[in-house]
PDB file of C-alpha atoms in Angstrom:
ATOM      1  CA  MET A   1     -25.458 101.292 -27.424  1.00 81.00           C
ATOM      2  CA  VAL A   2     -22.508 101.058 -29.205  1.00 91.00           C
ATOM      3  CA  THR A   3     -20.139  98.024 -27.544  1.00 95.00           C
ATOM      4  CA  LYS A   4     -16.846  97.488 -27.116  1.00 95.00           C
ATOM      5  CA  LEU A   5     -14.154  95.362 -27.996  1.00 97.00           C
ATOM      6  CA  LYS A   6     -10.774  94.290 -27.052  1.00 97.00           C
ATOM      7  CA  ILE A   7      -9.684  92.214 -29.933  1.00 98.00           C
ATOM      8  CA  ASP A   8      -5.305  91.270 -29.372  1.00 98.00           C
ATOM      9  CA  PHE A   9      -3.923  90.721 -32.937  1.00 98.00           C
ATOM     10  CA  VAL A  10      -0.814  87.729 -32.173  1.00 98.00           C
ATOM     11  CA  SER A  11       0.848  87.634 -35.632  1.00 98.00           C
ATOM     12  CA  ASP A  12       4.247  88.204 -37.245  1.00 98.00           C
ATOM     13  CA  ILE A  13       5.721  90.270 -39.809  1.00 97.00           C
ATOM     14  CA  SER A  14       7.177  87.804 -41.857  1.00 96.00           C
ATOM     15  CA  CYS A  15       3.311  86.771 -42.220  1.00 97.00           C
ATOM     16  CA  PRO A  16       1.593  86.650 -45.016  1.00 97.00           C
ATOM     17  CA  TRP A  17      -1.598  85.636 -43.858  1.00 97.00           C
ATOM     18  CA  CYS A  18      -1.104  88.270 -41.430  1.00 98.00           C
ATOM     19  CA  VAL A  19      -1.508  91.254 -42.832  1.00 98.00           C
ATOM     20  CA  ILE A  20      -4.922  89.925 -44.925  1.00 98.00           C
ATOM     21  CA  GLY A  21      -6.261  88.661 -41.861  1.00 98.00           C
ATOM     22  CA  LEU A  22      -5.273  92.392 -40.565  1.00 98.00           C
ATOM     23  CA  LYS A  23      -6.298  94.294 -43.719  1.00 98.00           C
ATOM     24  CA  SER A  24     -10.076  92.409 -42.937  1.00 98.00           C
ATOM     25  CA  LEU A  25     -10.088  92.929 -40.062  1.00 98.00           C
ATOM     26  CA  GLU A  26      -9.772  95.921 -40.357  1.00 97.00           C
ATOM     27  CA  GLN A  27     -12.736  95.760 -42.976  1.00 97.00           C
ATOM     28  CA  ALA A  28     -15.126  93.984 -40.820  1.00 97.00           C
ATOM     29  CA  ILE A  29     -14.805  96.796 -37.830  1.00 97.00           C
ATOM     30  CA  GLY A  30     -15.427 100.077 -40.146  1.00 96.00           C
ATOM     31  CA  ARG A  31     -19.079  97.774 -40.793  1.00 96.00           C
ATOM     32  CA  LEU A  32     -19.151  98.134 -37.357  1.00 95.00           C
ATOM     33  CA  ASP A  33     -19.876 101.252 -36.448  1.00 88.00           C
ATOM     34  CA  GLY A  34     -23.283 102.164 -34.726  1.00 87.00           C
ATOM     35  CA  VAL A  35     -23.047  98.461 -32.621  1.00 92.00           C
ATOM     36  CA  ALA A  36     -19.112  98.055 -31.385  1.00 94.00           C
ATOM     37  CA  SER A  37     -15.566  99.888 -31.079  1.00 94.00           C
ATOM     38  CA  ALA A  38     -12.812  97.767 -31.125  1.00 95.00           C
ATOM     39  CA  GLU A  39      -9.386  98.316 -29.105  1.00 95.00           C
ATOM     40  CA  LEU A  40      -7.264  96.951 -31.051  1.00 96.00           C
ATOM     41  CA  HIS A  41      -3.949  95.237 -29.526  1.00 97.00           C
ATOM     42  CA  PHE A  42      -0.862  93.297 -31.772  1.00 98.00           C
ATOM     43  CA  GLN A  43       1.269  90.962 -29.540  1.00 98.00           C
ATOM     44  CA  PRO A  44       4.707  88.715 -31.105  1.00 98.00           C
ATOM     45  CA  PHE A  45       4.358  86.074 -32.201  1.00 98.00           C
ATOM     46  CA  GLU A  46       7.552  84.164 -34.531  1.00 98.00           C
ATOM     47  CA  LEU A  47       7.596  82.116 -36.933  1.00 96.00           C
ATOM     48  CA  ASN A  48      11.289  81.748 -37.269  1.00 95.00           C
ATOM     49  CA  PRO A  49      12.882  82.178 -34.300  1.00 95.00           C
ATOM     50  CA  ARG A  50      15.966  80.899 -34.445  1.00 94.00           C
ATOM     51  CA  MET A  51      16.505  82.436 -38.193  1.00 94.00           C
ATOM     52  CA  VAL A  52      19.989  83.658 -38.314  1.00 91.00           C
ATOM     53  CA  ALA A  53      20.060  87.117 -38.942  1.00 83.00           C
ATOM     54  CA  GLU A  54      21.385  86.803 -42.196  1.00 89.00           C
ATOM     55  CA  GLY A  55      18.177  85.547 -42.819  1.00 94.00           C
ATOM     56  CA  GLN A  56      17.462  82.460 -45.531  1.00 96.00           C
ATOM     57  CA  ASP A  57      15.956  82.269 -49.027  1.00 93.00           C
ATOM     58  CA  ILE A  58      12.403  81.622 -49.510  1.00 91.00           C
ATOM     59  CA  GLY A  59      12.326  79.032 -51.736  1.00 87.00           C
ATOM     60  CA  GLU A  60      14.922  77.481 -50.145  1.00 92.00           C
ATOM     61  CA  HIS A  61      12.907  77.831 -46.595  1.00 91.00           C
ATOM     62  CA  LEU A  62       9.475  76.506 -47.715  1.00 87.00           C
ATOM     63  CA  SER A  63      11.187  73.654 -48.877  1.00 90.00           C
ATOM     64  CA  GLU A  64      12.086  72.471 -46.119  1.00 91.00           C
ATOM     65  CA  LYS A  65       9.976  73.687 -43.528  1.00 89.00           C
ATOM     66  CA  TYR A  66       6.423  72.631 -46.120  1.00 89.00           C
ATOM     67  CA  GLY A  67       8.006  70.278 -48.834  1.00 92.00           C
ATOM     68  CA  ALA A  68       6.495  72.767 -50.758  1.00 85.00           C
ATOM     69  CA  THR A  69       7.745  72.340 -54.835  1.00 88.00           C
ATOM     70  CA  PRO A  70       8.660  75.316 -56.878  1.00 87.00           C
ATOM     71  CA  GLU A  71       4.871  75.040 -58.647  1.00 90.00           C
ATOM     72  CA  GLN A  72       3.121  74.703 -55.047  1.00 91.00           C
ATOM     73  CA  GLY A  73       5.337  78.063 -53.685  1.00 87.00           C
ATOM     74  CA  ALA A  74       3.991  79.935 -57.318  1.00 90.00           C
ATOM     75  CA  GLN A  75       0.162  79.353 -56.737  1.00 93.00           C
ATOM     76  CA  THR A  76       0.413  80.597 -52.987  1.00 92.00           C
ATOM     77  CA  ARG A  77       2.060  83.314 -53.445  1.00 93.00           C
ATOM     78  CA  GLU A  78      -0.081  83.898 -56.307  1.00 95.00           C
ATOM     79  CA  MET A  79      -3.015  83.367 -54.121  1.00 96.00           C
ATOM     80  CA  ILE A  80      -1.447  85.968 -51.091  1.00 97.00           C
ATOM     81  CA  ARG A  81      -0.622  88.516 -54.417  1.00 97.00           C
ATOM     82  CA  ALA A  82      -4.384  88.193 -55.541  1.00 97.00           C
ATOM     83  CA  ARG A  83      -6.257  88.206 -51.987  1.00 98.00           C
ATOM     84  CA  GLY A  84      -3.846  92.136 -51.522  1.00 98.00           C
ATOM     85  CA  ALA A  85      -5.197  93.623 -54.131  1.00 98.00           C
ATOM     86  CA  GLU A  86      -8.172  92.357 -52.766  1.00 97.00           C
ATOM     87  CA  LEU A  87      -8.252  94.643 -49.840  1.00 98.00           C
ATOM     88  CA  GLY A  88      -6.029  97.488 -50.924  1.00 97.00           C
ATOM     89  CA  PHE A  89      -2.470  96.125 -50.100  1.00 98.00           C
ATOM     90  CA  THR A  90       0.196  95.425 -52.593  1.00 98.00           C
ATOM     91  CA  PHE A  91       2.609  92.315 -52.376  1.00 98.00           C
ATOM     92  CA  ASP A  92       5.290  92.855 -54.902  1.00 96.00           C
ATOM     93  CA  MET A  93       7.149  88.825 -54.692  1.00 88.00           C
ATOM     94  CA  GLY A  94       9.677  89.713 -56.536  1.00 89.00           C
ATOM     95  CA  ALA A  95      10.483  92.410 -54.007  1.00 92.00           C
ATOM     96  CA  ARG A  96      11.212  90.445 -51.307  1.00 91.00           C
ATOM     97  CA  SER A  97      13.773  87.008 -51.907  1.00 90.00           C
ATOM     98  CA  ARG A  98      14.390  86.181 -48.048  1.00 94.00           C
ATOM     99  CA  ILE A  99      12.817  84.990 -44.985  1.00 95.00           C
ATOM    100  CA  TYR A 100      14.224  87.233 -41.374  1.00 96.00           C
ATOM    101  CA  ASN A 101      13.975  87.272 -37.823  1.00 96.00           C
ATOM    102  CA  THR A 102      11.974  89.432 -36.361  1.00 98.00           C
ATOM    103  CA  PHE A 103      12.525  89.415 -32.619  1.00 98.00           C
ATOM    104  CA  ASP A 104      13.944  93.464 -33.068  1.00 98.00           C
ATOM    105  CA  ALA A 105      10.772  94.503 -34.407  1.00 98.00           C
ATOM    106  CA  HIS A 106       8.694  92.603 -31.770  1.00 98.00           C
ATOM    107  CA  ARG A 107      10.783  94.701 -29.891  1.00 98.00           C
ATOM    108  CA  LEU A 108      10.054  97.970 -31.295  1.00 98.00           C
ATOM    109  CA  LEU A 109       6.535  97.408 -32.381  1.00 98.00           C
ATOM    110  CA  HIS A 110       6.097  97.028 -28.042  1.00 98.00           C
ATOM    111  CA  TRP A 111       7.663 100.394 -26.937  1.00 98.00           C
ATOM    112  CA  ALA A 112       5.698 101.354 -30.643  1.00 98.00           C
ATOM    113  CA  GLU A 113       2.884 100.568 -28.135  1.00 97.00           C
ATOM    114  CA  GLN A 114       2.988 103.150 -25.737  1.00 97.00           C
ATOM    115  CA  GLN A 115       3.850 106.056 -27.514  1.00 97.00           C
ATOM    116  CA  GLY A 116       0.857 105.125 -28.923  1.00 97.00           C
ATOM    117  CA  ARG A 117       2.165 104.550 -32.805  1.00 98.00           C
ATOM    118  CA  GLN A 118       1.793 100.965 -33.076  1.00 98.00           C
ATOM    119  CA  ARG A 119      -0.895 100.427 -36.249  1.00 98.00           C
ATOM    120  CA  GLU A 120       1.050 102.542 -38.126  1.00 98.00           C
ATOM    121  CA  LEU A 121       4.590 100.983 -37.220  1.00 98.00           C
ATOM    122  CA  LYS A 122       3.106  97.617 -37.610  1.00 98.00           C
ATOM    123  CA  MET A 123       1.575  98.723 -41.250  1.00 98.00           C
ATOM    124  CA  ALA A 124       4.261  99.818 -42.179  1.00 98.00           C
ATOM    125  CA  LEU A 125       6.696  97.607 -41.193  1.00 98.00           C
ATOM    126  CA  PHE A 126       4.232  95.230 -43.182  1.00 98.00           C
ATOM    127  CA  GLU A 127       5.124  96.848 -46.645  1.00 98.00           C
ATOM    128  CA  ALA A 128       8.698  97.471 -45.960  1.00 98.00           C
ATOM    129  CA  TYR A 129       8.713  93.572 -46.117  1.00 98.00           C
ATOM    130  CA  PHE A 130       6.717  91.989 -48.355  1.00 98.00           C
ATOM    131  CA  THR A 131       5.909  95.838 -51.030  1.00 98.00           C
ATOM    132  CA  LYS A 132       9.325  96.638 -50.709  1.00 97.00           C
ATOM    133  CA  GLY A 133      11.987  93.527 -49.856  1.00 96.00           C
ATOM    134  CA  ASP A 134      13.872  94.773 -46.887  1.00 97.00           C
ATOM    135  CA  SER A 135      14.511  93.021 -44.153  1.00 97.00           C
ATOM    136  CA  PRO A 136      12.584  93.634 -40.858  1.00 97.00           C
ATOM    137  CA  GLY A 137      15.559  92.175 -38.655  1.00 96.00           C
ATOM    138  CA  ASP A 138      17.882  95.701 -40.510  1.00 97.00           C
ATOM    139  CA  HIS A 139      18.000  98.019 -37.502  1.00 98.00           C
ATOM    140  CA  ALA A 140      18.489 101.393 -40.015  1.00 98.00           C
ATOM    141  CA  VAL A 141      15.281  99.677 -41.300  1.00 98.00           C
ATOM    142  CA  LEU A 142      13.177  99.378 -38.227  1.00 98.00           C
ATOM    143  CA  ALA A 143      14.429 103.146 -37.142  1.00 98.00           C
ATOM    144  CA  ARG A 144      13.436 104.197 -41.154  1.00 98.00           C
ATOM    145  CA  VAL A 145      10.196 102.745 -41.044  1.00 98.00           C
ATOM    146  CA  ALA A 146       9.681 104.246 -37.358  1.00 98.00           C
ATOM    147  CA  GLY A 147      10.377 107.735 -38.463  1.00 98.00           C
ATOM    148  CA  GLU A 148       8.176 107.098 -41.418  1.00 98.00           C
ATOM    149  CA  VAL A 149       5.099 106.860 -39.193  1.00 98.00           C
ATOM    150  CA  GLY A 150       6.331 109.625 -36.794  1.00 98.00           C
ATOM    151  CA  LEU A 151       7.960 108.017 -34.133  1.00 98.00           C
ATOM    152  CA  ASP A 152      11.605 109.496 -32.574  1.00 98.00           C
ATOM    153  CA  ALA A 153      13.733 107.248 -35.747  1.00 98.00           C
ATOM    154  CA  ALA A 154      17.016 107.795 -32.918  1.00 98.00           C
ATOM    155  CA  ALA A 155      15.335 107.100 -29.969  1.00 98.00           C
ATOM    156  CA  ALA A 156      14.129 103.824 -32.507  1.00 98.00           C
ATOM    157  CA  ALA A 157      17.355 103.149 -33.048  1.00 98.00           C
ATOM    158  CA  GLU A 158      18.938 103.141 -29.063  1.00 98.00           C
ATOM    159  CA  VAL A 159      15.959 100.835 -27.706  1.00 98.00           C
ATOM    160  CA  LEU A 160      17.199  98.460 -30.988  1.00 98.00           C
ATOM    161  CA  ALA A 161      21.068  98.859 -30.207  1.00 98.00           C
ATOM    162  CA  SER A 162      20.186  98.607 -26.270  1.00 97.00           C
ATOM    163  CA  GLY A 163      18.096  95.115 -26.885  1.00 95.00           C
ATOM    164  CA  ALA A 164      14.596  96.895 -24.796  1.00 98.00           C
ATOM    165  CA  TYR A 165      11.250  94.992 -24.462  1.00 98.00           C
ATOM    166  CA  ALA A 166      13.563  91.148 -24.629  1.00 98.00           C
ATOM    167  CA  ALA A 167      12.232  90.041 -21.270  1.00 98.00           C
ATOM    168  CA  GLU A 168       8.337  91.635 -22.281  1.00 98.00           C
ATOM    169  CA  VAL A 169       8.791  90.198 -25.533  1.00 98.00           C
ATOM    170  CA  ARG A 170       9.353  86.933 -24.831  1.00 98.00           C
ATOM    171  CA  GLU A 171       6.567  86.721 -22.429  1.00 98.00           C
ATOM    172  CA  ARG A 172       4.362  87.429 -24.399  1.00 98.00           C
ATOM    173  CA  GLU A 173       5.275  85.057 -27.060  1.00 98.00           C
ATOM    174  CA  GLN A 174       5.344  82.469 -23.710  1.00 98.00           C
ATOM    175  CA  PHE A 175       1.941  83.405 -23.166  1.00 98.00           C
ATOM    176  CA  TYR A 176       0.019  82.420 -26.827  1.00 98.00           C
ATOM    177  CA  GLN A 177       1.997  79.010 -27.028  1.00 97.00           C
ATOM    178  CA  ARG A 178       1.192  78.217 -23.449  1.00 97.00           C
ATOM    179  CA  GLN A 179      -2.764  79.507 -24.904  1.00 95.00           C
ATOM    180  CA  GLY A 180      -2.984  77.204 -27.331  1.00 96.00           C
ATOM    181  CA  ILE A 181      -1.882  79.788 -30.986  1.00 97.00           C
ATOM    182  CA  HIS A 182       0.574  77.524 -32.397  1.00 95.00           C
ATOM    183  CA  SER A 183      -0.265  79.518 -36.450  1.00 96.00           C
ATOM    184  CA  VAL A 184      -1.313  83.156 -37.389  1.00 98.00           C
ATOM    185  CA  PRO A 185      -2.555  85.498 -37.374  1.00 98.00           C
ATOM    186  CA  ALA A 186      -4.928  84.151 -34.013  1.00 98.00           C
ATOM    187  CA  ILE A 187      -7.265  87.040 -32.951  1.00 98.00           C
ATOM    188  CA  ILE A 188      -8.466  86.802 -29.807  1.00 98.00           C
ATOM    189  CA  ILE A 189     -11.526  88.601 -28.915  1.00 98.00           C
ATOM    190  CA  ASN A 190     -12.613  89.830 -25.259  1.00 97.00           C
ATOM    191  CA  ASP A 191      -9.969  87.553 -23.976  1.00 96.00           C
ATOM    192  CA  ARG A 192     -12.464  84.698 -24.971  1.00 96.00           C
ATOM    193  CA  HIS A 193     -12.866  84.103 -29.040  1.00 97.00           C
ATOM    194  CA  LEU A 194     -10.585  83.048 -30.536  1.00 97.00           C
ATOM    195  CA  ILE A 195     -10.712  83.563 -34.427  1.00 97.00           C
ATOM    196  CA  SER A 196      -8.015  82.297 -36.520  1.00 97.00           C
ATOM    197  CA  GLY A 197      -6.615  83.191 -40.263  1.00 97.00           C
ATOM    198  CA  GLY A 198      -6.485  85.625 -43.085  1.00 97.00           C
ATOM    199  CA  GLN A 199     -10.716  85.682 -42.887  1.00 97.00           C
ATOM    200  CA  PRO A 200     -12.172  87.375 -45.885  1.00 97.00           C
ATOM    201  CA  PRO A 201     -14.218  90.569 -44.151  1.00 98.00           C
ATOM    202  CA  ASP A 202     -17.131  89.036 -44.420  1.00 98.00           C
ATOM    203  CA  VAL A 203     -16.164  86.082 -41.317  1.00 98.00           C
ATOM    204  CA  PHE A 204     -14.581  88.849 -39.599  1.00 98.00           C
ATOM    205  CA  GLU A 205     -18.044  91.051 -39.494  1.00 97.00           C
ATOM    206  CA  GLN A 206     -20.172  87.831 -39.128  1.00 97.00           C
ATOM    207  CA  ALA A 207     -18.047  87.196 -35.145  1.00 97.00           C
ATOM    208  CA  LEU A 208     -18.170  89.946 -34.440  1.00 97.00           C
ATOM    209  CA  ARG A 209     -21.509  91.098 -34.504  1.00 96.00           C
ATOM    210  CA  GLN A 210     -22.521  88.221 -33.077  1.00 96.00           C
ATOM    211  CA  ILE A 211     -19.624  88.488 -30.139  1.00 96.00           C
ATOM    212  CA  ALA A 212     -21.168  92.826 -29.235  1.00 95.00           C
ATOM    213  CA  ALA A 213     -24.583  91.402 -29.512  1.00 93.00           C
ATOM    214  CA  GLU A 214     -23.522  88.891 -26.716  1.00 91.00           C
ATOM    215  CA  SER A 215     -21.924  91.333 -24.362  1.00 82.00           C
ATOM    216  CA  THR A 216     -25.014  93.421 -25.081  1.00 70.00           C
ATOM    217  CA  ASP A 217     -27.200  90.201 -23.888  1.00 64.00           C
ATOM    218  CA  ASN A 218     -24.701  89.494 -20.537  1.00 62.00           C
ATOM    219  CA  VAL A 219     -24.438  93.665 -19.430  1.00 50.00           C
ATOM    220  CA  THR A 220     -28.659  93.551 -19.862  1.00 45.00           C
ATOM    221  CA  SER A 221     -28.612  90.720 -17.530  1.00 45.00           C
ATOM    222  CA  THR A 222     -26.278  91.740 -15.235  1.00 44.00           C
ATOM    223  CA  GLU A 223     -27.471  94.731 -14.611  1.00 49.00           C
ATOM    224  CA  GLN A 224     -31.290  93.469 -14.178  1.00 46.00           C
TER     225      GLN A 224
END
């Protein structure tokens, strides 16, 4: 019996640990063949909701927000780069120099889910920002990336220009904040179980197997 798991992946485009968390989670899901299947939904979270349109220098931002020294920042970036490489994702730390507002990217992801291309767009936006250094706040970049994953680039541009799905994204953001989510990635399984952070694949796999087993036990008990 294959258990179906609903997974809400709460994250931001500008969060490198969200890339690591997603790649790790997907590896873990791939190991569950015959045990569980996953229905993955991406939910919006903004690390910097008040970020200005032109963005901010990364070093300046990290120093202001976290008090990180240049040396600490360099150590963290190397840790992120190495973890990404282990999971098959390229972080080009030289390409990315600024932090941007990501609200419009979340609006586009909301639209992409309706088109059945949310995961593809999410991953492509991560690559555009962390590998190529493109701005996830730039409408031209967002529409181009949408076209690259098989979405209608002109329709994507219309969504971005119209302000569509702003209310829906705000509602989702506020919902998860009310649930106590204040850092990402936050992985919520079956609306009940929370796993926080960019965990290794083994940690995700163990947790998913345990939740799947508990779900199967509950179904069996109900049927008896």
